[in-house]
Short mmCIF file of C-alpha atoms in Angstrom, two decimals:
data_model
loop_
_atom_site.label_atom_id
_atom_site.label_comp_id
_atom_site.label_asym_id
_atom_site.label_seq_id
_atom_site.Cartn_x
_atom_site.Cartn_y
_atom_site.Cartn_z
CA MET A 1 13.93 -11.80 23.57
CA SER A 2 13.14 -14.34 26.73
CA ALA A 3 14.05 -17.31 25.14
CA LYS A 4 11.73 -19.34 27.28
CA GLY A 5 7.96 -18.61 27.98
CA SER A 6 7.33 -15.65 28.85
CA GLY A 7 4.41 -16.09 31.32
CA ASP A 8 2.21 -14.21 28.36
CA GLU A 9 -0.72 -16.31 27.15
CA ALA A 10 -1.21 -14.50 23.82
CA ALA A 11 2.78 -15.59 22.80
CA GLU A 12 1.36 -19.11 23.79
CA ALA A 13 -1.68 -19.42 22.39
CA GLU A 14 0.32 -17.81 19.41
CA LEU A 15 3.19 -20.66 19.89
CA ALA A 16 0.58 -23.44 19.87
CA GLN A 17 -0.98 -22.51 16.32
CA LEU A 18 2.28 -21.85 14.77
CA MET A 19 3.37 -25.29 15.45
CA ALA A 20 0.08 -26.70 14.51
CA LEU A 21 0.39 -25.12 11.35
CA ALA A 22 4.22 -26.40 11.53
CA ALA A 23 2.74 -29.84 11.87
CA THR A 24 0.50 -29.27 8.84
CA LEU A 25 3.65 -28.83 6.81
CA LEU A 26 5.16 -32.22 6.91
CA ALA A 27 8.69 -33.18 5.94
CA GLN A 28 8.46 -35.91 3.45
CA GLY A 29 8.33 -35.34 0.14
CA LEU A 30 10.66 -32.17 0.59
CA GLU A 31 13.46 -33.56 -0.72
CA GLY A 32 15.07 -31.92 -2.89
CA VAL A 33 13.91 -29.01 -2.47
CA GLU A 34 15.64 -26.15 -1.38
CA PRO A 35 14.40 -23.45 1.32
CA VAL A 36 12.71 -19.46 -0.76
CA THR A 37 16.31 -16.95 0.37
CA GLY A 38 16.50 -14.66 -2.31
CA PRO A 39 13.62 -13.61 -5.17
CA GLN A 40 11.50 -17.13 -7.00
CA ASP A 41 11.73 -16.30 -10.76
CA TRP A 42 9.21 -19.22 -12.29
CA MET B 1 4.24 12.30 -17.13
CA VAL B 2 2.38 13.87 -14.82
CA GLY B 3 -0.30 17.35 -16.01
CA PRO B 4 0.24 20.55 -14.27
CA GLU B 5 -3.09 20.02 -12.53
CA ALA B 6 -1.80 17.98 -10.08
CA ALA B 7 2.22 19.92 -9.71
CA GLY B 8 4.20 22.49 -8.15
CA PRO B 9 3.06 24.85 -5.49
CA GLU B 10 -0.70 25.40 -6.27
CA ALA B 11 -1.36 21.75 -6.37
CA VAL B 12 1.13 21.25 -3.00
CA ALA B 13 -1.13 24.67 -1.40
CA ALA B 14 -3.85 22.35 -2.32
CA ALA B 15 -3.18 19.15 -0.68
CA LEU B 16 -1.69 20.93 2.56
CA ALA B 17 -5.16 22.44 3.20
CA ARG B 18 -6.33 19.12 2.09
CA VAL B 19 -4.63 17.42 5.35
CA GLU B 20 -5.29 20.14 7.24
CA ARG B 21 -8.88 19.65 6.84
CA LEU B 22 -9.26 16.09 6.66
CA ASN B 23 -6.62 14.44 8.49
CA PRO B 24 -8.04 15.26 12.19
CA LYS B 25 -11.62 12.74 11.00
CA LEU B 26 -9.17 10.17 8.62
CA ASN B 27 -5.50 9.99 10.19
CA ALA B 28 -3.88 8.62 7.06
CA TYR B 29 -0.91 11.59 8.54
CA LEU B 30 1.47 10.89 11.45
CA HIS B 31 3.10 13.88 10.28
CA VAL B 32 3.52 17.00 8.25
CA ASP B 33 6.22 18.31 6.43
CA ALA B 34 4.24 21.93 5.27
CA ASP B 35 7.15 24.19 5.13
CA GLY B 36 9.16 21.52 3.05
CA ALA B 37 6.59 20.71 1.31
CA LEU B 38 5.93 24.00 -0.17
CA ALA B 39 9.41 24.58 -0.70
CA ALA B 40 10.01 22.21 -2.52
CA ALA B 41 7.58 22.54 -5.02
CA ARG B 42 8.14 26.29 -5.41
CA GLU B 43 11.61 24.79 -6.86
CA ALA B 44 10.02 22.28 -8.99
CA GLY B 45 9.70 23.20 -12.19
CA PRO B 46 6.86 22.03 -14.76
CA PRO B 47 7.02 18.12 -15.07
CA SER B 48 9.20 17.04 -17.20
CA ALA B 49 10.66 14.11 -18.97
CA GLU B 50 13.50 14.13 -16.99
CA GLN B 51 11.75 15.01 -14.18
CA PRO B 52 8.25 13.18 -14.54
CA LEU B 53 6.31 14.02 -11.02
CA ALA B 54 8.10 17.40 -10.75
CA GLY B 55 5.89 19.24 -7.57
CA VAL B 56 3.27 16.80 -7.07
CA PRO B 57 2.17 15.31 -3.80
CA ILE B 58 3.46 12.56 -1.84
CA CYS B 59 2.81 10.52 1.15
CA VAL B 60 5.61 7.79 2.82
CA LYS B 61 3.84 5.24 4.93
CA ASP B 62 5.60 5.53 7.48
CA ILE B 63 8.41 2.56 7.29
CA ILE B 64 10.49 4.38 5.39
CA ASP B 65 13.18 6.35 5.43
CA VAL B 66 12.63 10.59 4.43
CA ALA B 67 15.76 11.97 5.39
CA GLY B 68 14.54 15.19 8.42
CA MET B 69 11.51 12.83 9.13
CA PRO B 70 10.80 11.38 11.95
CA THR B 71 10.77 7.32 11.37
CA THR B 72 8.69 5.45 14.25
CA ALA B 73 6.86 2.88 12.30
CA GLY B 74 3.55 3.51 13.88
CA ALA B 75 5.08 1.97 16.74
CA ALA B 76 4.72 3.66 20.66
CA GLY B 77 7.93 4.14 21.40
CA TRP B 78 10.45 3.50 18.66
CA SER B 79 11.34 5.30 16.57
CA ARG B 80 14.91 6.71 14.04
CA LEU B 81 15.60 10.23 12.55
CA PRO B 82 17.20 9.25 9.02
CA SER B 83 19.56 11.62 7.49
CA ALA B 84 19.28 10.18 4.24
CA ASP B 85 16.31 8.87 2.48
CA ALA B 86 15.55 5.46 1.31
CA VAL B 87 15.76 4.24 -1.82
CA ALA B 88 12.74 4.36 -3.08
CA VAL B 89 12.51 7.61 -2.16
CA ALA B 90 15.58 8.84 -3.19
CA ARG B 91 13.69 7.94 -6.77
CA LEU B 92 11.07 9.72 -6.33
CA ARG B 93 12.12 13.07 -4.93
CA ALA B 94 14.39 12.59 -8.06
CA ALA B 95 12.01 12.60 -10.71
CA GLY B 96 10.46 15.82 -9.04
CA ALA B 97 8.18 14.30 -6.74
CA VAL B 98 7.31 16.17 -2.97
CA VAL B 99 6.99 14.48 0.31
CA VAL B 100 4.14 16.11 2.32
CA GLY B 101 4.61 13.74 4.86
CA LYS B 102 4.93 9.97 6.73
CA GLY B 103 1.30 8.30 6.51
CA HIS B 104 -0.29 6.13 9.09
CA THR B 105 0.96 2.61 9.05
CA ASN B 106 -0.11 -0.51 11.38
CA GLU B 107 2.17 -0.68 14.43
CA PHE B 108 5.39 -2.47 12.49
CA ALA B 109 3.06 -2.72 9.74
CA TYR B 110 1.97 -6.05 11.14
CA GLY B 111 -1.49 -5.39 10.69
CA ILE B 112 -3.88 -5.05 7.24
CA ASP B 113 -6.50 -3.14 9.34
CA GLY B 114 -5.76 0.26 8.82
CA LYS B 115 -5.74 0.82 12.67
CA ASN B 116 -3.30 1.40 15.96
CA PRO B 117 -3.32 1.66 19.63
CA HIS B 118 -0.87 4.22 20.10
CA HIS B 119 -1.45 6.37 17.13
CA GLY B 120 -5.25 6.22 16.77
CA ASP B 121 -7.15 3.93 13.84
CA CYS B 122 -7.36 5.40 10.02
CA ARG B 123 -10.73 5.27 8.39
CA ASN B 124 -11.81 4.78 5.17
CA PRO B 125 -12.36 8.31 3.44
CA HIS B 126 -15.76 6.47 1.74
CA ASP B 127 -17.17 5.75 5.29
CA PRO B 128 -15.24 6.98 7.99
CA GLY B 129 -17.26 4.26 10.05
CA ARG B 130 -14.85 1.99 8.04
CA LEU B 131 -11.34 0.51 7.91
CA CYS B 132 -9.67 2.07 5.87
CA GLY B 133 -6.68 -1.33 5.28
CA GLY B 134 -3.49 -1.55 5.34
CA SER B 135 -0.67 -1.75 6.90
CA SER B 136 -0.56 1.44 4.02
CA SER B 137 -3.03 3.05 5.53
CA GLY B 138 -1.92 6.95 5.04
CA PRO B 139 -0.77 6.67 1.86
CA ALA B 140 -4.28 4.54 0.54
CA VAL B 141 -6.13 7.40 2.33
CA ALA B 142 -4.33 10.40 1.39
CA THR B 143 -4.27 9.17 -2.25
CA ALA B 144 -8.31 8.40 -1.80
CA ALA B 145 -9.40 11.62 0.24
CA GLY B 146 -6.32 14.36 -2.47
CA MET B 147 -4.00 14.89 0.80
CA ALA B 148 -1.33 13.58 -2.14
CA TRP B 149 -1.86 12.66 -5.62
CA ALA B 150 0.06 9.63 -5.00
CA GLY B 151 0.62 7.29 -2.35
CA LEU B 152 4.29 4.79 -1.89
CA GLY B 153 4.00 1.90 0.58
CA SER B 154 5.09 -1.37 1.33
CA ASP B 155 3.31 -5.09 1.11
CA THR B 156 4.12 -8.18 2.99
CA THR B 157 1.46 -10.16 2.47
CA GLY B 158 -0.95 -7.64 1.39
CA SER B 159 -0.79 -4.02 3.21
CA ILE B 160 -0.41 -2.54 -0.53
CA ARG B 161 -2.97 -4.39 -2.12
CA MET B 162 -5.69 -4.37 0.69
CA PRO B 163 -6.42 -0.80 1.31
CA ALA B 164 -6.31 -0.40 -2.31
CA SER B 165 -9.07 -2.48 -2.65
CA LEU B 166 -10.97 -0.69 0.41
CA CYS B 167 -10.57 2.19 -0.44
CA GLY B 168 -10.66 1.79 -4.44
CA LEU B 169 -7.61 3.05 -5.35
CA VAL B 170 -5.28 1.09 -8.42
CA GLY B 171 -1.96 -0.62 -6.18
CA ILE B 172 0.72 -2.29 -7.54
CA ARG B 173 2.51 -4.86 -5.15
CA PRO B 174 5.16 -5.36 -7.87
CA THR B 175 7.90 -8.17 -8.98
CA ARG B 176 10.40 -9.48 -5.30
CA GLY B 177 12.52 -7.09 -5.90
CA LEU B 178 12.42 -4.84 -8.47
CA VAL B 179 11.90 -1.65 -5.67
CA PRO B 180 15.26 -2.00 -3.87
CA THR B 181 13.92 -2.17 -0.25
CA ALA B 182 17.39 -0.29 1.61
CA GLY B 183 15.46 2.21 3.95
CA VAL B 184 12.36 0.82 4.93
CA VAL B 185 11.79 -1.55 8.34
CA PRO B 186 11.33 -4.40 7.92
CA LEU B 187 8.17 -7.04 8.77
CA ALA B 188 9.63 -10.29 6.84
CA TRP B 189 12.74 -9.23 4.46
CA SER B 190 11.74 -13.04 1.99
CA TYR B 191 7.90 -11.33 1.22
CA ASP B 192 8.80 -7.71 1.65
CA THR B 193 7.81 -5.21 -1.56
CA VAL B 194 8.23 -1.03 -1.56
CA GLY B 195 5.42 -0.16 -4.19
CA PRO B 196 2.48 2.69 -5.26
CA LEU B 197 -0.86 3.54 -4.86
CA ALA B 198 -2.66 5.97 -7.04
CA ARG B 199 -6.19 6.96 -7.69
CA THR B 200 -5.54 5.81 -11.86
CA VAL B 201 -3.88 2.44 -13.84
CA ALA B 202 -1.49 5.33 -15.75
CA ASP B 203 -0.13 7.28 -12.36
CA ALA B 204 0.53 3.30 -10.79
CA ALA B 205 2.71 2.55 -13.76
CA LEU B 206 4.20 5.53 -14.31
CA LEU B 207 5.36 6.04 -10.29
CA LEU B 208 6.81 1.99 -10.84
CA ASP B 209 8.78 3.30 -13.87
CA VAL B 210 10.68 6.03 -11.41
CA LEU B 211 10.67 3.41 -8.13
CA ALA B 212 12.00 0.59 -10.20
CA GLY B 213 15.23 3.16 -11.79
CA ARG B 214 14.36 2.87 -15.33
CA PRO B 215 12.75 5.69 -17.84
CA ALA B 216 8.82 6.59 -17.32
CA ALA B 217 6.86 4.60 -20.76
CA GLU B 218 3.43 5.54 -21.89
CA PRO B 219 1.14 4.53 -19.98
CA PRO B 220 0.01 0.82 -20.65
CA ALA B 221 -2.70 0.98 -23.34
CA PRO B 222 -6.36 -0.64 -21.95
CA ASP B 223 -6.13 -3.34 -23.87
CA SER B 224 -7.14 -7.06 -22.82
CA ALA B 225 -7.72 -8.41 -26.37
CA GLY B 226 -5.50 -12.23 -26.85
CA LEU B 227 -4.83 -12.53 -23.73
CA ARG B 228 -5.42 -16.06 -21.96
CA LEU B 229 -6.66 -15.16 -18.99
CA GLY B 230 -8.02 -17.74 -15.59
CA LEU B 231 -10.34 -17.29 -13.17
CA ALA B 232 -8.85 -18.21 -9.65
CA THR B 233 -11.20 -21.28 -8.66
CA GLU B 234 -9.86 -21.75 -5.08
CA LEU B 235 -9.72 -17.99 -4.56
CA LEU B 236 -13.46 -16.59 -5.77
CA ALA B 237 -15.19 -18.99 -3.16
CA LEU B 238 -13.55 -16.97 -0.10
CA ALA B 239 -15.25 -13.63 -1.83
CA ALA B 240 -18.62 -13.22 -0.54
CA GLU B 241 -21.16 -13.53 -3.37
CA PRO B 242 -21.99 -10.00 -3.77
CA ILE B 243 -18.45 -9.80 -4.55
CA ARG B 244 -17.48 -13.02 -6.98
CA GLU B 245 -19.98 -11.72 -8.74
CA ARG B 246 -18.62 -8.98 -9.85
CA ILE B 247 -15.04 -9.79 -9.81
CA ARG B 248 -17.79 -12.65 -12.62
CA ALA B 249 -18.79 -9.13 -14.11
CA THR B 250 -15.64 -8.24 -14.78
CA ALA B 251 -14.20 -11.47 -16.09
CA ALA B 252 -17.16 -11.19 -18.47
CA ALA B 253 -16.32 -8.15 -19.59
CA LEU B 254 -13.20 -9.05 -20.25
CA ALA B 255 -13.80 -12.11 -22.30
CA GLY B 256 -15.91 -9.87 -24.49
CA ALA B 257 -13.25 -7.62 -24.97
CA GLY B 258 -11.23 -10.02 -26.94
CA ALA B 259 -9.35 -11.94 -24.03
CA THR B 260 -9.86 -15.75 -22.89
CA VAL B 261 -11.14 -16.14 -19.73
CA THR B 262 -11.81 -19.85 -18.11
CA GLU B 263 -11.23 -21.03 -14.76
CA ARG B 264 -8.60 -22.10 -13.35
CA SER B 265 -7.48 -24.79 -10.10
CA VAL B 266 -4.93 -23.08 -8.01
CA PRO B 267 -3.06 -24.88 -4.94
CA ASP B 268 -4.84 -24.78 -1.22
CA PRO B 269 -5.08 -21.40 -0.02
CA ALA B 270 -4.30 -23.10 3.68
CA ARG B 271 -0.92 -24.38 2.67
CA ALA B 272 0.24 -20.57 2.04
CA THR B 273 -1.08 -19.84 5.13
CA ALA B 274 0.65 -22.64 6.74
CA ILE B 275 3.75 -21.68 5.13
CA HIS B 276 3.30 -18.04 5.32
CA ARG B 277 2.59 -16.81 9.66
CA ILE B 278 5.38 -19.30 10.64
CA VAL B 279 8.46 -17.58 7.94
CA GLN B 280 6.51 -14.34 9.20
CA ALA B 281 6.72 -14.42 12.58
CA ALA B 282 10.11 -15.96 12.53
CA GLU B 283 11.33 -12.95 10.64
CA ALA B 284 9.72 -10.75 12.29
CA ALA B 285 10.93 -11.34 15.12
CA ALA B 286 15.01 -11.59 13.87
CA VAL B 287 14.56 -8.19 12.95
CA HIS B 288 12.74 -6.86 16.27
CA ALA B 289 15.66 -8.71 18.43
CA ALA B 290 17.68 -6.16 18.87
CA TRP B 291 15.07 -3.68 19.93
CA PHE B 292 12.42 -6.05 21.77
CA GLU B 293 13.21 -6.14 25.83
CA ASP B 294 13.72 -2.84 25.53
CA GLN B 295 10.14 -1.86 23.78
CA ARG B 296 9.08 -5.25 25.42
CA ASP B 297 6.40 -2.77 26.86
CA ARG B 298 5.54 -0.68 24.22
CA TYR B 299 4.27 -3.21 22.37
CA SER B 300 0.62 -3.84 21.92
CA ALA B 301 -0.30 -7.14 23.39
CA GLU B 302 -1.29 -8.17 19.91
CA VAL B 303 2.61 -7.99 17.74
CA ARG B 304 4.30 -8.97 20.73
CA ALA B 305 2.88 -12.25 21.06
CA ARG B 306 3.61 -13.12 17.25
CA LEU B 307 6.45 -11.33 17.74
CA GLU B 308 7.27 -13.94 21.25
CA ALA B 309 6.23 -16.77 19.60
CA GLY B 310 8.16 -16.30 16.25
CA HIS B 311 11.23 -16.14 18.79
CA ARG B 312 10.18 -19.77 19.94
CA LEU B 313 9.78 -21.56 16.37
CA SER B 314 13.60 -23.11 15.86
CA ALA B 315 15.64 -22.59 13.01
CA GLU B 316 14.42 -26.62 10.96
CA VAL B 317 10.18 -25.48 11.46
CA TYR B 318 11.53 -22.16 9.33
CA LEU B 319 13.15 -23.91 6.81
CA ARG B 320 10.68 -26.18 6.36
CA ALA B 321 7.50 -23.86 5.68
CA GLN B 322 10.35 -21.72 3.56
CA ARG B 323 10.45 -25.19 1.10
CA HIS B 324 7.04 -25.88 1.32
CA ARG B 325 6.97 -22.35 -0.23
CA ARG B 326 8.91 -23.27 -2.81
CA LEU B 327 6.79 -26.19 -3.52
CA PHE B 328 3.21 -24.06 -3.37
CA THR B 329 4.80 -22.14 -6.00
CA ARG B 330 6.33 -25.10 -7.89
CA ASP B 331 2.65 -25.68 -8.20
CA PHE B 332 1.14 -22.51 -8.92
CA ALA B 333 3.74 -21.42 -11.84
CA ALA B 334 2.04 -24.97 -13.21
CA ALA B 335 -1.53 -23.98 -13.05
CA PHE B 336 -0.13 -20.86 -14.65
CA GLU B 337 0.49 -23.22 -17.85
CA GLY B 338 -1.13 -21.59 -20.41
CA LEU B 339 -2.28 -18.03 -19.04
CA ASP B 340 -1.54 -14.90 -19.46
CA ALA B 341 -1.99 -13.43 -16.24
CA ILE B 342 -4.39 -14.73 -12.84
CA LEU B 343 -7.73 -12.87 -11.85
CA ALA B 344 -9.22 -12.86 -8.54
CA PRO B 345 -10.69 -10.74 -5.48
CA ALA B 346 -8.28 -8.95 -3.84
CA SER B 347 -10.55 -8.45 -0.49
CA PRO B 348 -12.58 -11.30 0.10
CA VAL B 349 -15.58 -8.27 1.39
CA ALA B 350 -16.39 -4.65 1.40
CA ALA B 351 -14.62 -2.74 3.96
CA PRO B 352 -15.87 -3.90 7.29
CA PRO B 353 -16.87 -1.82 10.32
CA LEU B 354 -14.15 -0.28 12.12
CA ASP B 355 -14.98 -2.10 14.83
CA ALA B 356 -15.25 -5.15 13.04
CA THR B 357 -13.70 -8.23 14.47
CA GLU B 358 -15.06 -10.82 12.22
CA LEU B 359 -16.25 -11.67 9.38
CA THR B 360 -19.07 -13.61 7.89
CA ILE B 361 -18.35 -14.08 4.89
CA ASN B 362 -21.12 -17.32 3.56
CA ASP B 363 -22.30 -18.32 6.18
CA THR B 364 -18.46 -19.09 7.78
CA THR B 365 -17.19 -16.94 10.52
CA GLN B 366 -13.39 -16.30 11.09
CA PRO B 367 -11.67 -13.15 12.94
CA LEU B 368 -11.15 -10.67 10.56
CA ARG B 369 -7.26 -10.57 10.30
CA PRO B 370 -7.57 -14.08 8.09
CA ALA B 371 -10.30 -13.90 6.08
CA LEU B 372 -8.91 -10.15 5.01
CA LEU B 373 -6.19 -11.82 4.15
CA SER B 374 -7.39 -14.91 2.40
CA CYS B 375 -6.69 -13.53 -1.53
CA LEU B 376 -4.19 -11.94 -0.57
CA LEU B 377 -1.59 -14.18 1.35
CA PRO B 378 -1.45 -17.02 -0.52
CA ILE B 379 -0.27 -14.54 -3.69
CA SER B 380 2.34 -13.10 -1.97
CA GLN B 381 4.26 -16.34 -1.93
CA LEU B 382 5.62 -16.20 -5.72
CA ASP B 383 7.47 -13.00 -5.40
CA CYS B 384 5.47 -12.17 -8.43
CA PRO B 385 3.79 -9.13 -8.84
CA ALA B 386 -0.20 -8.39 -8.37
CA VAL B 387 -2.18 -5.13 -9.10
CA ALA B 388 -5.15 -4.39 -7.30
CA VAL B 389 -7.55 -2.37 -8.86
CA PRO B 390 -10.85 -0.92 -8.78
CA ILE B 391 -14.08 -2.43 -10.78
CA GLY B 392 -16.99 0.25 -8.88
CA THR B 393 -19.01 -0.20 -5.27
CA LEU B 394 -20.80 -1.87 -3.63
CA ASP B 395 -23.21 -0.25 -1.68
CA GLY B 396 -21.31 2.60 -2.19
CA LEU B 397 -18.01 0.64 -1.22
CA PRO B 398 -14.99 -0.09 -3.04
CA VAL B 399 -14.19 -3.26 -4.25
CA GLY B 400 -10.90 -4.41 -5.79
CA MET B 401 -9.87 -7.23 -8.42
CA GLN B 402 -6.92 -8.78 -8.22
CA LEU B 403 -4.45 -9.09 -10.94
CA ILE B 404 -2.14 -11.84 -10.88
CA GLY B 405 1.04 -12.47 -13.32
CA ARG B 406 4.61 -13.94 -13.94
CA PRO B 407 7.29 -12.45 -11.94
CA GLY B 408 8.68 -9.36 -14.26
CA SER B 409 5.59 -9.58 -15.75
CA GLU B 410 4.50 -5.56 -15.27
CA PRO B 411 3.93 -4.47 -18.36
CA LEU B 412 1.22 -7.04 -18.84
CA LEU B 413 -0.69 -6.60 -15.18
CA LEU B 414 -0.31 -3.12 -16.04
CA ARG B 415 -1.77 -3.12 -19.89
CA LEU B 416 -4.75 -5.31 -18.71
CA ALA B 417 -5.77 -3.17 -15.70
CA ALA B 418 -6.20 -0.75 -18.13
CA ALA B 419 -8.07 -2.45 -20.00
CA VAL B 420 -10.29 -2.60 -16.50
CA GLU B 421 -10.12 -0.01 -15.65
CA ALA B 422 -11.69 1.25 -19.44
CA ILE B 423 -14.85 -1.54 -18.70
CA ALA B 424 -15.74 -1.20 -14.83
CA ASP B 425 -17.80 1.42 -13.23
CA PRO B 426 -15.54 3.86 -11.34
CA VAL B 427 -15.62 4.64 -8.38
CA PRO B 428 -16.52 8.15 -7.35
CA PRO B 429 -13.75 10.34 -5.48
CA PRO B 430 -15.60 10.06 -1.77
CA ALA B 431 -17.77 12.56 -0.25
CA PHE B 432 -17.04 15.24 2.53
CA PRO B 433 -19.13 17.27 4.11
CA GLN B 434 -17.97 21.15 3.20
CA PRO B 435 -16.55 22.70 5.37
#
């Protein structure tokens, strides 16, 4: 898979959407929170 | 166990006859092994405690390996010919089930509408001009149209619950990890589950026991008395008004049968969308990395774009999303306090037209895919079980309700699903033109 831009406009647009969504997930407030790896039991 | 009318050579032959007649219209199967199915049915004894599925015809989604049948994942060029069954298939066959063939799926299961640019679209048996839902489209349509007794599917974002809802079936997304995913082409590891699609709650419960590798329990009793149920406010708001009315009416009927039903606020579904799209894109890109360059030009433009974008996400972005998923789950668990189960829509609308690209719901227009997924995707973050169960029809099209429980609470959810099934108007079988 090409690591850099492929020139594919659809892929660029998709990435822009994902990065915009990522920006809504702030780093603040994550102290002590581990990523989900295996199934969660709650 | 399954009744004798659903099992044996005559039942399998009847399913195959319907495949011959209906599959050209509905496109539920990508591969059929008629001779193998008939031979297996002739060898099977009657259903028994040891083999509760003996001689019953099953449709397996074509991302799940069946020994000797090609696994194409609904792709244009990618395929493999497995020599071993996926664990879930092996458990079904050990219980006596007969695999009729491989069911239609969205390309690499990366879609929710049941369409496929390489293999043609799968069609809703209640109205072939409408979407059947996906990506477990083939198993759902085969089951609803009598081309199989039941289906085996997978649910990453909503791929069992959506086609179950649009086709009038019971579909179970199990607690993650309950049913092994070995031998299944992954979509996104940390969301992938394997589960059944069936016409009744009792059938779905039996299949789940077999898939989980445990002895079959008695069919779940329709009992909601004493259950504390929450109607998810934010998810209900995402559905069209006629769907909301059906959900509320069913909840009221459950209250009339002895449950306690209250409205309950749940975490903002938009948070789940952000988490899910990032995690799924990154994991799917990693799954496909081994063959992506060779297959690049064979993907549909839509799936290729998602994979390329996922490949370019950083590890930091991915892990931040997975940390937010943990927080979202904690918040949802807190919203669950004092409840046994949460009720929500499965699909926000009944089956849309086959050519729909957008949905307008409550005066808001959005693209089809996120709109269809809106009530299912938040629940996929939680690793908990969720059951889609029919609650009647709207203008002749099935409507589904989603029942959500804590991890491991399938027995309680299935009792509740049986209670809903007993209360709700039945979904009539699809009507087809006579041959």
